Coordinates of C-alpha atoms and ligand atoms in Angstrom, one line a residue:
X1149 CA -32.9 -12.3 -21.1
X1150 CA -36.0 -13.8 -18.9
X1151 CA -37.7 -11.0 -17.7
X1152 CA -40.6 -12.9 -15.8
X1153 CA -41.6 -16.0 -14.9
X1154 CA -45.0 -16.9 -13.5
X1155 CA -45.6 -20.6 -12.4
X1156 CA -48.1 -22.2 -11.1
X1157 CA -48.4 -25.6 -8.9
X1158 CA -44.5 -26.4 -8.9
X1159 CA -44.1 -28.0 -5.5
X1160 CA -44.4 -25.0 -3.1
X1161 CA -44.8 -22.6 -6.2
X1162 CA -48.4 -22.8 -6.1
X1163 CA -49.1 -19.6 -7.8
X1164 CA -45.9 -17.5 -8.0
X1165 CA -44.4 -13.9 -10.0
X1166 CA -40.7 -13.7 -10.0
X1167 CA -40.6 -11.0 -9.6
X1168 CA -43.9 -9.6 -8.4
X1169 CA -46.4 -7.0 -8.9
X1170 CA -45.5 -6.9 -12.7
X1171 CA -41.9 -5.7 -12.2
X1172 CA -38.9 -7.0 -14.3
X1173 CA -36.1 -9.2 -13.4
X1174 CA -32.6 -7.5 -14.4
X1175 CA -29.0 -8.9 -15.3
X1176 CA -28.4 -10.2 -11.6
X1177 CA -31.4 -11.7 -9.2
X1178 CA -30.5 -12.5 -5.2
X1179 CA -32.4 -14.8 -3.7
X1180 CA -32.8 -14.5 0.1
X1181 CA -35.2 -15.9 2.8
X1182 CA -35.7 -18.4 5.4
X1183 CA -35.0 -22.2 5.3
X1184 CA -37.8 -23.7 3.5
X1185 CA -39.0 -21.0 1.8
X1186 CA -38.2 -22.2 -2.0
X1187 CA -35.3 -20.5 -2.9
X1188 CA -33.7 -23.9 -4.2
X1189 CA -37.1 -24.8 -5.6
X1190 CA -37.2 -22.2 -7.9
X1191 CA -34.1 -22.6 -9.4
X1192 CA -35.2 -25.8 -9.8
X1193 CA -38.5 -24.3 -11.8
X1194 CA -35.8 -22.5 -14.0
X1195 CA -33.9 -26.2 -14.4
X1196 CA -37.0 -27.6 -15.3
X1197 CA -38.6 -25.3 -17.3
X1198 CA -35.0 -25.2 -19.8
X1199 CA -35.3 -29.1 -19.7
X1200 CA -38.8 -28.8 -20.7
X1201 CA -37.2 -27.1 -23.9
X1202 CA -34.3 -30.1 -24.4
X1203 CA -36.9 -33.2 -23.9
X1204 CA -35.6 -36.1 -21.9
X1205 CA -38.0 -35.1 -19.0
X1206 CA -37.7 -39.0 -17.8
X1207 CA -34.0 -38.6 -17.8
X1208 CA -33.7 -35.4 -15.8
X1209 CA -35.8 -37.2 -13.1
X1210 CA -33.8 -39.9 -13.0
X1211 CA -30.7 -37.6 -12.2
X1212 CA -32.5 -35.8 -9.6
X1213 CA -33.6 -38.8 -8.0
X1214 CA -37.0 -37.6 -8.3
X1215 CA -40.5 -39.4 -9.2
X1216 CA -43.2 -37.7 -11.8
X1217 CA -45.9 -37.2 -8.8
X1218 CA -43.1 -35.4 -6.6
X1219 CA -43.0 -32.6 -9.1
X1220 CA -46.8 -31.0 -8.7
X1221 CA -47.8 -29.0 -5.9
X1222 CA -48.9 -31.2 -2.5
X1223 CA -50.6 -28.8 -0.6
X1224 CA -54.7 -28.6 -1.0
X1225 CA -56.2 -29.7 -4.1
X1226 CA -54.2 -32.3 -6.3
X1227 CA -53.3 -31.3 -9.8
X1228 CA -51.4 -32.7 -12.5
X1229 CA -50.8 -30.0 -14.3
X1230 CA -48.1 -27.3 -13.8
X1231 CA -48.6 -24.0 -15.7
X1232 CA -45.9 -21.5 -16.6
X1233 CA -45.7 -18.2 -18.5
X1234 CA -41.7 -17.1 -19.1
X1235 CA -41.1 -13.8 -20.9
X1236 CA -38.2 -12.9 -22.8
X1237 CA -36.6 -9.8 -24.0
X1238 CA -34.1 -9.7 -27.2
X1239 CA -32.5 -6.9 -27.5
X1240 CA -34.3 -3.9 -28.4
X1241 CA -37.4 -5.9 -29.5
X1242 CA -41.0 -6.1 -27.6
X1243 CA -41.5 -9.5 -25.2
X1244 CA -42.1 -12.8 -26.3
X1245 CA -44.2 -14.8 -24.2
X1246 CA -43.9 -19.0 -23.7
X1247 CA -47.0 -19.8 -21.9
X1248 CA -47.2 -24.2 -20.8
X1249 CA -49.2 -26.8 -20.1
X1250 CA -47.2 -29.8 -18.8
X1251 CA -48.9 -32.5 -17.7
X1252 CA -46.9 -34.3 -15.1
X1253 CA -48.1 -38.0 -15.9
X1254 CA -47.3 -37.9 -19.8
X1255 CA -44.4 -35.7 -19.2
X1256 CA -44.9 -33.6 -22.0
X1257 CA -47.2 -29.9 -22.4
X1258 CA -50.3 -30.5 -23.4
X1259 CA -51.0 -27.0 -24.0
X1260 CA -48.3 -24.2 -25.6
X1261 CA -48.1 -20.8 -27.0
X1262 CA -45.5 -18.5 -27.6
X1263 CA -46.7 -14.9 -28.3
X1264 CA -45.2 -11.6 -29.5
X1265 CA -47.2 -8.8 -29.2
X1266 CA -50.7 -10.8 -29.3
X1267 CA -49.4 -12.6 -32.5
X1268 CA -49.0 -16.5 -32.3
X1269 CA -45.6 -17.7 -33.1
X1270 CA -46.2 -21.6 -32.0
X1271 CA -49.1 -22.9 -30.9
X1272 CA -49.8 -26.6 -29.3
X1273 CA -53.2 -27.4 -28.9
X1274 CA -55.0 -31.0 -28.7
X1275 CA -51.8 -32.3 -30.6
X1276 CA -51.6 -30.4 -33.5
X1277 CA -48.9 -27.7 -34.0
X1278 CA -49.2 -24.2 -35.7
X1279 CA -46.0 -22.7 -36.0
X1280 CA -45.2 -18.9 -37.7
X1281 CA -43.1 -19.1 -40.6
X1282 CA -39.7 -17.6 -40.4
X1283 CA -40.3 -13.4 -40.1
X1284 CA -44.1 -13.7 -41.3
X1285 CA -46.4 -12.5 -38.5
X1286 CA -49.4 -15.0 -40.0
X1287 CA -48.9 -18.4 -38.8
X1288 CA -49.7 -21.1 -41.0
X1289 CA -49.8 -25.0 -39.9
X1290 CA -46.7 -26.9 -41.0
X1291 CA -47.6 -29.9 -38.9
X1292 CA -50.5 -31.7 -37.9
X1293 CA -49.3 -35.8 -36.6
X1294 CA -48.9 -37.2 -33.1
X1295 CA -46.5 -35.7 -31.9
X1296 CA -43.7 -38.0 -29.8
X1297 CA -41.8 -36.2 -27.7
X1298 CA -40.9 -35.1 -23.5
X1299 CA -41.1 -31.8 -22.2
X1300 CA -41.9 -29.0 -25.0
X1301 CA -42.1 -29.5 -28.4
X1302 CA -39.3 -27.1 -28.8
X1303 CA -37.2 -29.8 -27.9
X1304 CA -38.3 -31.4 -31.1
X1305 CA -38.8 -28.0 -33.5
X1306 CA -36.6 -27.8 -36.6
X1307 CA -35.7 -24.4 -36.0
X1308 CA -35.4 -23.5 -39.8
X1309 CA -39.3 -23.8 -39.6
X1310 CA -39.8 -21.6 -36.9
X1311 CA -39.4 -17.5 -36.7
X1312 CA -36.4 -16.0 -35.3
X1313 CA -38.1 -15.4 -31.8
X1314 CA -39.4 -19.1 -31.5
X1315 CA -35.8 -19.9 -32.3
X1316 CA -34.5 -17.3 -29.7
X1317 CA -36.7 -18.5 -27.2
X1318 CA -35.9 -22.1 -27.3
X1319 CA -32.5 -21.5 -27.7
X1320 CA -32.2 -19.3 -24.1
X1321 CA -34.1 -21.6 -22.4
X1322 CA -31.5 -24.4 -23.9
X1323 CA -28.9 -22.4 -22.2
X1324 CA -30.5 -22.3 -18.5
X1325 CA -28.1 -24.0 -16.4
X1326 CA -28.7 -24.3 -13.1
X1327 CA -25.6 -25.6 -11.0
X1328 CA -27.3 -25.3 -7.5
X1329 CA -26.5 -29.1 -6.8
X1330 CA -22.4 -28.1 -6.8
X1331 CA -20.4 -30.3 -4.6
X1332 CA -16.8 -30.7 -3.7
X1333 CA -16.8 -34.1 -4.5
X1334 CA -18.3 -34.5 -7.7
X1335 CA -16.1 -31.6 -8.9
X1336 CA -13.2 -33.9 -8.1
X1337 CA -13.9 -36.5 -9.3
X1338 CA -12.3 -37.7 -12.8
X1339 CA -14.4 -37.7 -15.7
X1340 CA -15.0 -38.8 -19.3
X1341 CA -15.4 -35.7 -22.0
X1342 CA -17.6 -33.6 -21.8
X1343 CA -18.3 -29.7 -23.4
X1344 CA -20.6 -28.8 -20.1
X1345 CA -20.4 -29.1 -16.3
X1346 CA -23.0 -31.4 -14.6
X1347 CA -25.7 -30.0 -11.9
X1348 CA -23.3 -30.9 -9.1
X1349 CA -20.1 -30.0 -10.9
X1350 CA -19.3 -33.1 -12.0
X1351 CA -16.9 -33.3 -15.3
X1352 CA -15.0 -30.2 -14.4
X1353 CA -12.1 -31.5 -15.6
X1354 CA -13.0 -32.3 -18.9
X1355 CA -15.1 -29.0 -19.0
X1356 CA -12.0 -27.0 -18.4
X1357 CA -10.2 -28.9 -21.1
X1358 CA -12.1 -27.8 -24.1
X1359 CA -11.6 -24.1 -24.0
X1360 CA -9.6 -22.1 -25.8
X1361 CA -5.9 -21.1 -24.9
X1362 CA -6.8 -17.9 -24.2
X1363 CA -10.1 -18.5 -22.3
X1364 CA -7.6 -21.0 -20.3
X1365 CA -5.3 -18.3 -19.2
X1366 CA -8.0 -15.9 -18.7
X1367 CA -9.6 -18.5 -16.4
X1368 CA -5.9 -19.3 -14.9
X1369 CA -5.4 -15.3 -14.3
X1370 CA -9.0 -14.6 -12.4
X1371 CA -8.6 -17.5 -10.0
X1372 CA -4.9 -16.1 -9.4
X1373 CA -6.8 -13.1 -8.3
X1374 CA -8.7 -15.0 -5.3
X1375 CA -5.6 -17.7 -5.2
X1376 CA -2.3 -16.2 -5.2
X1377 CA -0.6 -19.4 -4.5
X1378 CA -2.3 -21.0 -7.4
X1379 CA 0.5 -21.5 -10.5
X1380 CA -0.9 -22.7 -13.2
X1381 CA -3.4 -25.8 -13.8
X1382 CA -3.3 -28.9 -16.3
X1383 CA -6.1 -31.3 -17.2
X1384 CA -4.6 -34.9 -17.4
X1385 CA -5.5 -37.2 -19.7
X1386 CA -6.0 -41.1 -18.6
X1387 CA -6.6 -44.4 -20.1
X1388 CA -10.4 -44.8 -21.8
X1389 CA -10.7 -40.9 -22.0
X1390 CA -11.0 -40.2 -18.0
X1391 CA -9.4 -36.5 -17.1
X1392 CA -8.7 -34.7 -14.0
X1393 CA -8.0 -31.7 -13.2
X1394 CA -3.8 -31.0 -11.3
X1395 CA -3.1 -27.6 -9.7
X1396 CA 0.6 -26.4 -9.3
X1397 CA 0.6 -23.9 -5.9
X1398 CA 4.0 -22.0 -5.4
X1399 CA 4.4 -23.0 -1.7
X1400 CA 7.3 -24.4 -2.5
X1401 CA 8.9 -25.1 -5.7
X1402 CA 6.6 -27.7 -8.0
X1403 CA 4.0 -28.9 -5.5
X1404 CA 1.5 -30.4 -7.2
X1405 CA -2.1 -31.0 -6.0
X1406 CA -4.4 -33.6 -7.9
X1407 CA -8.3 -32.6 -7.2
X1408 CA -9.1 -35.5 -5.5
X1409 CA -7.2 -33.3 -2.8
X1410 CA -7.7 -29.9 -3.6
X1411 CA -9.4 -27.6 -1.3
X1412 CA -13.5 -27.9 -1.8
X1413 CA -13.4 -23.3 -1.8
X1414 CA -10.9 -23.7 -5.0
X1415 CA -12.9 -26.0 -6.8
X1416 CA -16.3 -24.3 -6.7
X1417 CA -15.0 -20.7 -7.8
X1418 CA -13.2 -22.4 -10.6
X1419 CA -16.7 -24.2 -11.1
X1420 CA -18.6 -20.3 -11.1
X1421 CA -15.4 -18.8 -12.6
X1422 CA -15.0 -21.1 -15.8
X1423 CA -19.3 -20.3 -16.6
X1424 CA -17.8 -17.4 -18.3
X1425 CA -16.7 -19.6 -20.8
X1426 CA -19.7 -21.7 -21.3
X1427 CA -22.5 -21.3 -24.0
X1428 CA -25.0 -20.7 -20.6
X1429 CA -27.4 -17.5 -20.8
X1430 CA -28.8 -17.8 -17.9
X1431 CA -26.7 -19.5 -14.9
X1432 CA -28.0 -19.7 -11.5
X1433 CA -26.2 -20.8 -7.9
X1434 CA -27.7 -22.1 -5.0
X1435 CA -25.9 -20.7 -1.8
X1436 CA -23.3 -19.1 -3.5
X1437 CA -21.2 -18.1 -0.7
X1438 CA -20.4 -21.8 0.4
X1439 CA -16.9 -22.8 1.2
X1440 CA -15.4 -19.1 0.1
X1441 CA -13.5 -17.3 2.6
X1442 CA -14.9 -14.0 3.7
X1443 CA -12.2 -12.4 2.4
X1444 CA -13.1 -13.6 -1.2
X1445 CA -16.9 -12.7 -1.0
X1446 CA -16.2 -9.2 -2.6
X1447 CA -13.7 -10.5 -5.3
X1448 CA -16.9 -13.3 -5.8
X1449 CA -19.9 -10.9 -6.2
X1450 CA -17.8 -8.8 -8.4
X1451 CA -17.3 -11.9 -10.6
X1452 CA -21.0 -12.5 -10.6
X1453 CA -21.8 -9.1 -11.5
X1454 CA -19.1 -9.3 -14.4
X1455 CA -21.3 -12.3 -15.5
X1456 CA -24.4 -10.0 -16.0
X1457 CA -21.7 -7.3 -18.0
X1458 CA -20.9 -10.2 -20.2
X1459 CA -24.7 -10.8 -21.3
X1460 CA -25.2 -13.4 -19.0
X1461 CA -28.0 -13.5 -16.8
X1462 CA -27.3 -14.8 -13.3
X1463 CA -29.2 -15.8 -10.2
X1464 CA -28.2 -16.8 -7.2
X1465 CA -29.3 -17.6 -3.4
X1466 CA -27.6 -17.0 -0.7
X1467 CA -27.8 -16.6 3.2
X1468 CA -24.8 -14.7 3.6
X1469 CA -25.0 -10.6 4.8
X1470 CA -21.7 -10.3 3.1
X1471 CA -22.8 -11.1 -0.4
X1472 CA -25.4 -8.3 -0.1
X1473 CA -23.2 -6.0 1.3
X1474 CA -20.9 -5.9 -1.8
X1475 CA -24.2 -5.7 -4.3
X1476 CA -24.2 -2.1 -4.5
X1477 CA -27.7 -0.1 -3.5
X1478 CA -29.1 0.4 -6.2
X1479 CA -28.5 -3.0 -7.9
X1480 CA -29.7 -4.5 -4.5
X1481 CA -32.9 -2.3 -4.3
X1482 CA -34.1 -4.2 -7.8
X1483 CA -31.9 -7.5 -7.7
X1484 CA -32.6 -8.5 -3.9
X1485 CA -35.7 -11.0 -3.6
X1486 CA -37.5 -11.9 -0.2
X1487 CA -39.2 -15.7 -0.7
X1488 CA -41.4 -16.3 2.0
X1489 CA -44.2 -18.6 2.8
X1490 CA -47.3 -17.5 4.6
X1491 CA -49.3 -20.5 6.8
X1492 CA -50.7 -22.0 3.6
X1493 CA -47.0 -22.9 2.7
X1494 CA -47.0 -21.5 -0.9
X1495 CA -44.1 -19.6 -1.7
X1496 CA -44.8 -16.2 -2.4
X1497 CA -41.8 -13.4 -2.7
X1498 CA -41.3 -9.6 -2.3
X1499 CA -38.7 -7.2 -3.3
X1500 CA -36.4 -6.9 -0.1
X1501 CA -35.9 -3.0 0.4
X1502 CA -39.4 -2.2 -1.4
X1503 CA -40.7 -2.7 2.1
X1504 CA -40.8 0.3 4.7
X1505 CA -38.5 -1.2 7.4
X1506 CA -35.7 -2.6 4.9
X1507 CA -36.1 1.0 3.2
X1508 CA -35.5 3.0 5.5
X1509 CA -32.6 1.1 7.2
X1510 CA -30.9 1.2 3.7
X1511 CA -30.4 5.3 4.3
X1512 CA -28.0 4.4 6.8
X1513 CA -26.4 0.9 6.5
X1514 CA -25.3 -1.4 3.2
X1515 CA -27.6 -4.2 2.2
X1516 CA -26.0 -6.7 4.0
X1517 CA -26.4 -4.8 7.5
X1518 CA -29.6 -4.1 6.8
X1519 CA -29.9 -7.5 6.8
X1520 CA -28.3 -8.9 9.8
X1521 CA -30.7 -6.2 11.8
X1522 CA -33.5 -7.5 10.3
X1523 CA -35.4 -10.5 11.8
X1524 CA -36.8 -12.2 9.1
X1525 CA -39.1 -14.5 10.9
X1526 CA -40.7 -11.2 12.2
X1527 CA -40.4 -9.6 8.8
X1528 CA -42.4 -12.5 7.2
X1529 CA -44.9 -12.9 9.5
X1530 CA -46.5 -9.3 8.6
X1531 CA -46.3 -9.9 5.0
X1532 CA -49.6 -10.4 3.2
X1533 CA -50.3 -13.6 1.8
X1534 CA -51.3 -12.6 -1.7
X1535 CA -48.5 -9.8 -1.8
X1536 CA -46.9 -11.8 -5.0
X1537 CA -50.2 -10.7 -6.8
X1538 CA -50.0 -8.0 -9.5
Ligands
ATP311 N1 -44.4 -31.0 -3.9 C1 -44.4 -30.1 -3.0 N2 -45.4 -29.3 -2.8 C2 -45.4 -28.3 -1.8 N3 -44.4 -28.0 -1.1 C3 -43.3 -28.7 -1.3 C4 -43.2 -29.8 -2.2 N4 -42.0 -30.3 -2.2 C5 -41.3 -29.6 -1.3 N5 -42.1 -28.7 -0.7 C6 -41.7 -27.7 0.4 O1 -41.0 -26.7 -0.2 C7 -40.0 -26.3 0.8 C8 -39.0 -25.4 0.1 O2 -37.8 -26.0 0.1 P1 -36.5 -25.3 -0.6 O3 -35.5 -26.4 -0.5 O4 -36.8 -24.7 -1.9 O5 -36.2 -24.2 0.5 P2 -34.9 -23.2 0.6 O6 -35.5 -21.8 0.6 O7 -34.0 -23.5 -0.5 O8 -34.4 -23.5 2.0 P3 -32.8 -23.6 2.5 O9 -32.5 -22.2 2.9 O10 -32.9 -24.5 3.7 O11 -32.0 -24.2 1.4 C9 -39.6 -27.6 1.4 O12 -39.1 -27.4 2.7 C10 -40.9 -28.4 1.5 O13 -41.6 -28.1 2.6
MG312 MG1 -32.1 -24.3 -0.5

């Protein structure tokens, strides 16, 4: 689990604690605050920062649409560099620390160290590479060559060279996935195979195709529970390996429904349902509430908090009172996250109800009312700009 991320000089995360003053993220993390205020850049940060660990930093540009200069900071002095600390916890163990350089024009960090307890586990400095053997706490070099690679060198680490929490940390920063791009119509569209969903959503159908029996009529029975008309679902195969995705409803006797017409509510919650079956630690949803009825909000935070139950850790954003209302009190008191910007435009955050008004409101109404009688533009405007700071 990620317990902290500081990062510095990521578009408008110019210097920025998730969450702040030292405190530690938990299973389930809701992102509110104004338009603008980063909420969908920092799940980008988390995007980036497990792409930095898979390499192909070029490549995950190029499906953003995005140049290398877009990705540092704009606002006052020009750096190239973006600067990150994530901490992990495993299990009952103390923190491991990945600390970054990346240098935004080569692509790669210039500059890494992941720590435990003060003791070097990996260290990248001026392109040579110390890594700790497996379970010794001395590290030894094993490498000392230019090094070719994108993003961090984890991408490139032979993990039988590296100890168990330089493994552990590459591998749950692997499993980030970040689906806050999730559209209707990439969802529907047919695909070629696949074992993971795209950032939009695209290659559901060959996604859903590859699991289990059972984790298919598990899937099929939880989407029943926000669906009763849904039957039962197929994945069709077409020529040169393209699937997509048919839905039975029992309106009336065998109607069928291929997804290039299905409704766009149906295809999202399948889309957050079926991460329960993917390899993903750490998922996170931009706007999670869009396209569900109201009437489903409750069934969908539950769904999200069973997530976090099932060892995932999930983040989402969200502008919707409802979805706070059904997070109850004390998981919103921890989990909910103001993201603000004061007039320099660097995103900063706070902890929604640490702050007097929210708290006391929250005697007498849920989160989400608290919420809808809160104006945030007001709210913001009295927060300190350094309140991120430990
Ligand atoms: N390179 C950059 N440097 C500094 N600020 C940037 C940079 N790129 C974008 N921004 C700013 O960051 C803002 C944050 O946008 P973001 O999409 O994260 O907001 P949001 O909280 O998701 O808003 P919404 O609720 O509308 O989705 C943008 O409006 C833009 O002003
Ligand atoms: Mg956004």
């Amino acid at each position: 689990m990620i317990t902290n991320l500081h990062i510095e000089n990521f578009k408008s995360l110019a210097d920025f604690d998730l969450p702040p003053n030292g405190l530690r993220l938990g299973e389930f993390t809701c992102l509110i605050g104004l338009n603008g205020s980063g909420k969908s850049t920092l799940l980008q940060a988390f995007d980036f920062l497990g792409q930095l660990a898979i390499g192909r930093m070029g490549e995950w540009l190029g499906q953003r649409g995005w140049k290398k200069s877009e990705l540092a900071c704009n606002l006052g002095k020009r750096s190239p560099i973006i600067k990150f600390q994530m901490v992990f916890h495993f299990d009952e163990s103390d923190d491991v620390k990945w600390i970054g350089h990346f240098n935004t024009t080569l692509l790669r960090c210039t500059y890494e160290l992941i720590e435990k307890n003060g003791a070097k586990l990996l260290e990248v400095n001026e392109g040579r590479l110390i890594v700790a053997k497996m379970d010794q706490r001395s590290p030894q070099v094993i490498e000392k060559s230019d090094l070719a690679y994108e993003g961090s060198v984890l991408s490139i680490l032979q993990l039988k060279d590296a100890h168990s929490d330089v493994s552990r940390v590459k591998e749950v920063s692997q499993s980030l996935k970040s689906l806050e791009l999730l559209s209707p119509h990439l969802l529907r569209k047919r695909a070629t195979g696949a074992d993971d969903i795209g950032v939009g959503g695209e290659k559901l159908a060959p996604f859903l195709d590859q699991l289990t029996g059972e984790s298919h009529s598990q899937l099929q029975d939880r989407l029943r529970e926000f669906y009763p008309h849904l039957e039962k679902w197929i994945v069709k195969g077409y020529r040169f390996g393209w699937k997509g995705l048919r839905v039975w409803e029992n309106y009336s006797p065998g109607s069928v429904v291929d997804a290039a017409h299905l409704n766009d509510g149906m295809l999202r919650v399948i889309a957050i349902l079926a991460q329960a079956y993917s390899r993903h630690k750490v998922l996170l949803f931009d706007e999670i509430e869009n396209g569900v009825n109201p009437e489903l909000v409750e069934k969908l935070v539950k769904s999200l908090m069973d997530l976090g139950e099932n060892g995932k850790q999930v983040i989402v954003t969200t502008h919707s009172p409802m979805i706070l209302n059904y997070i109850p009190d004390d998981v919103a008191r921890e989990a909910v996250i103001l993201l603000y910007k004061p007039a320099d435009g660097r995103t900063r955050c706070v902890r929604f109800f640490d702050l007097p008004e929210t708290q006391l409101k929250l005697r007498a109404l849920g989160p989400g009312e608290v919420f809808v009688d809160t104006k945030l533009e007001d709210l913001v405007a009295h927060l300190p700009a350094n309140h991120s700071k430990p």
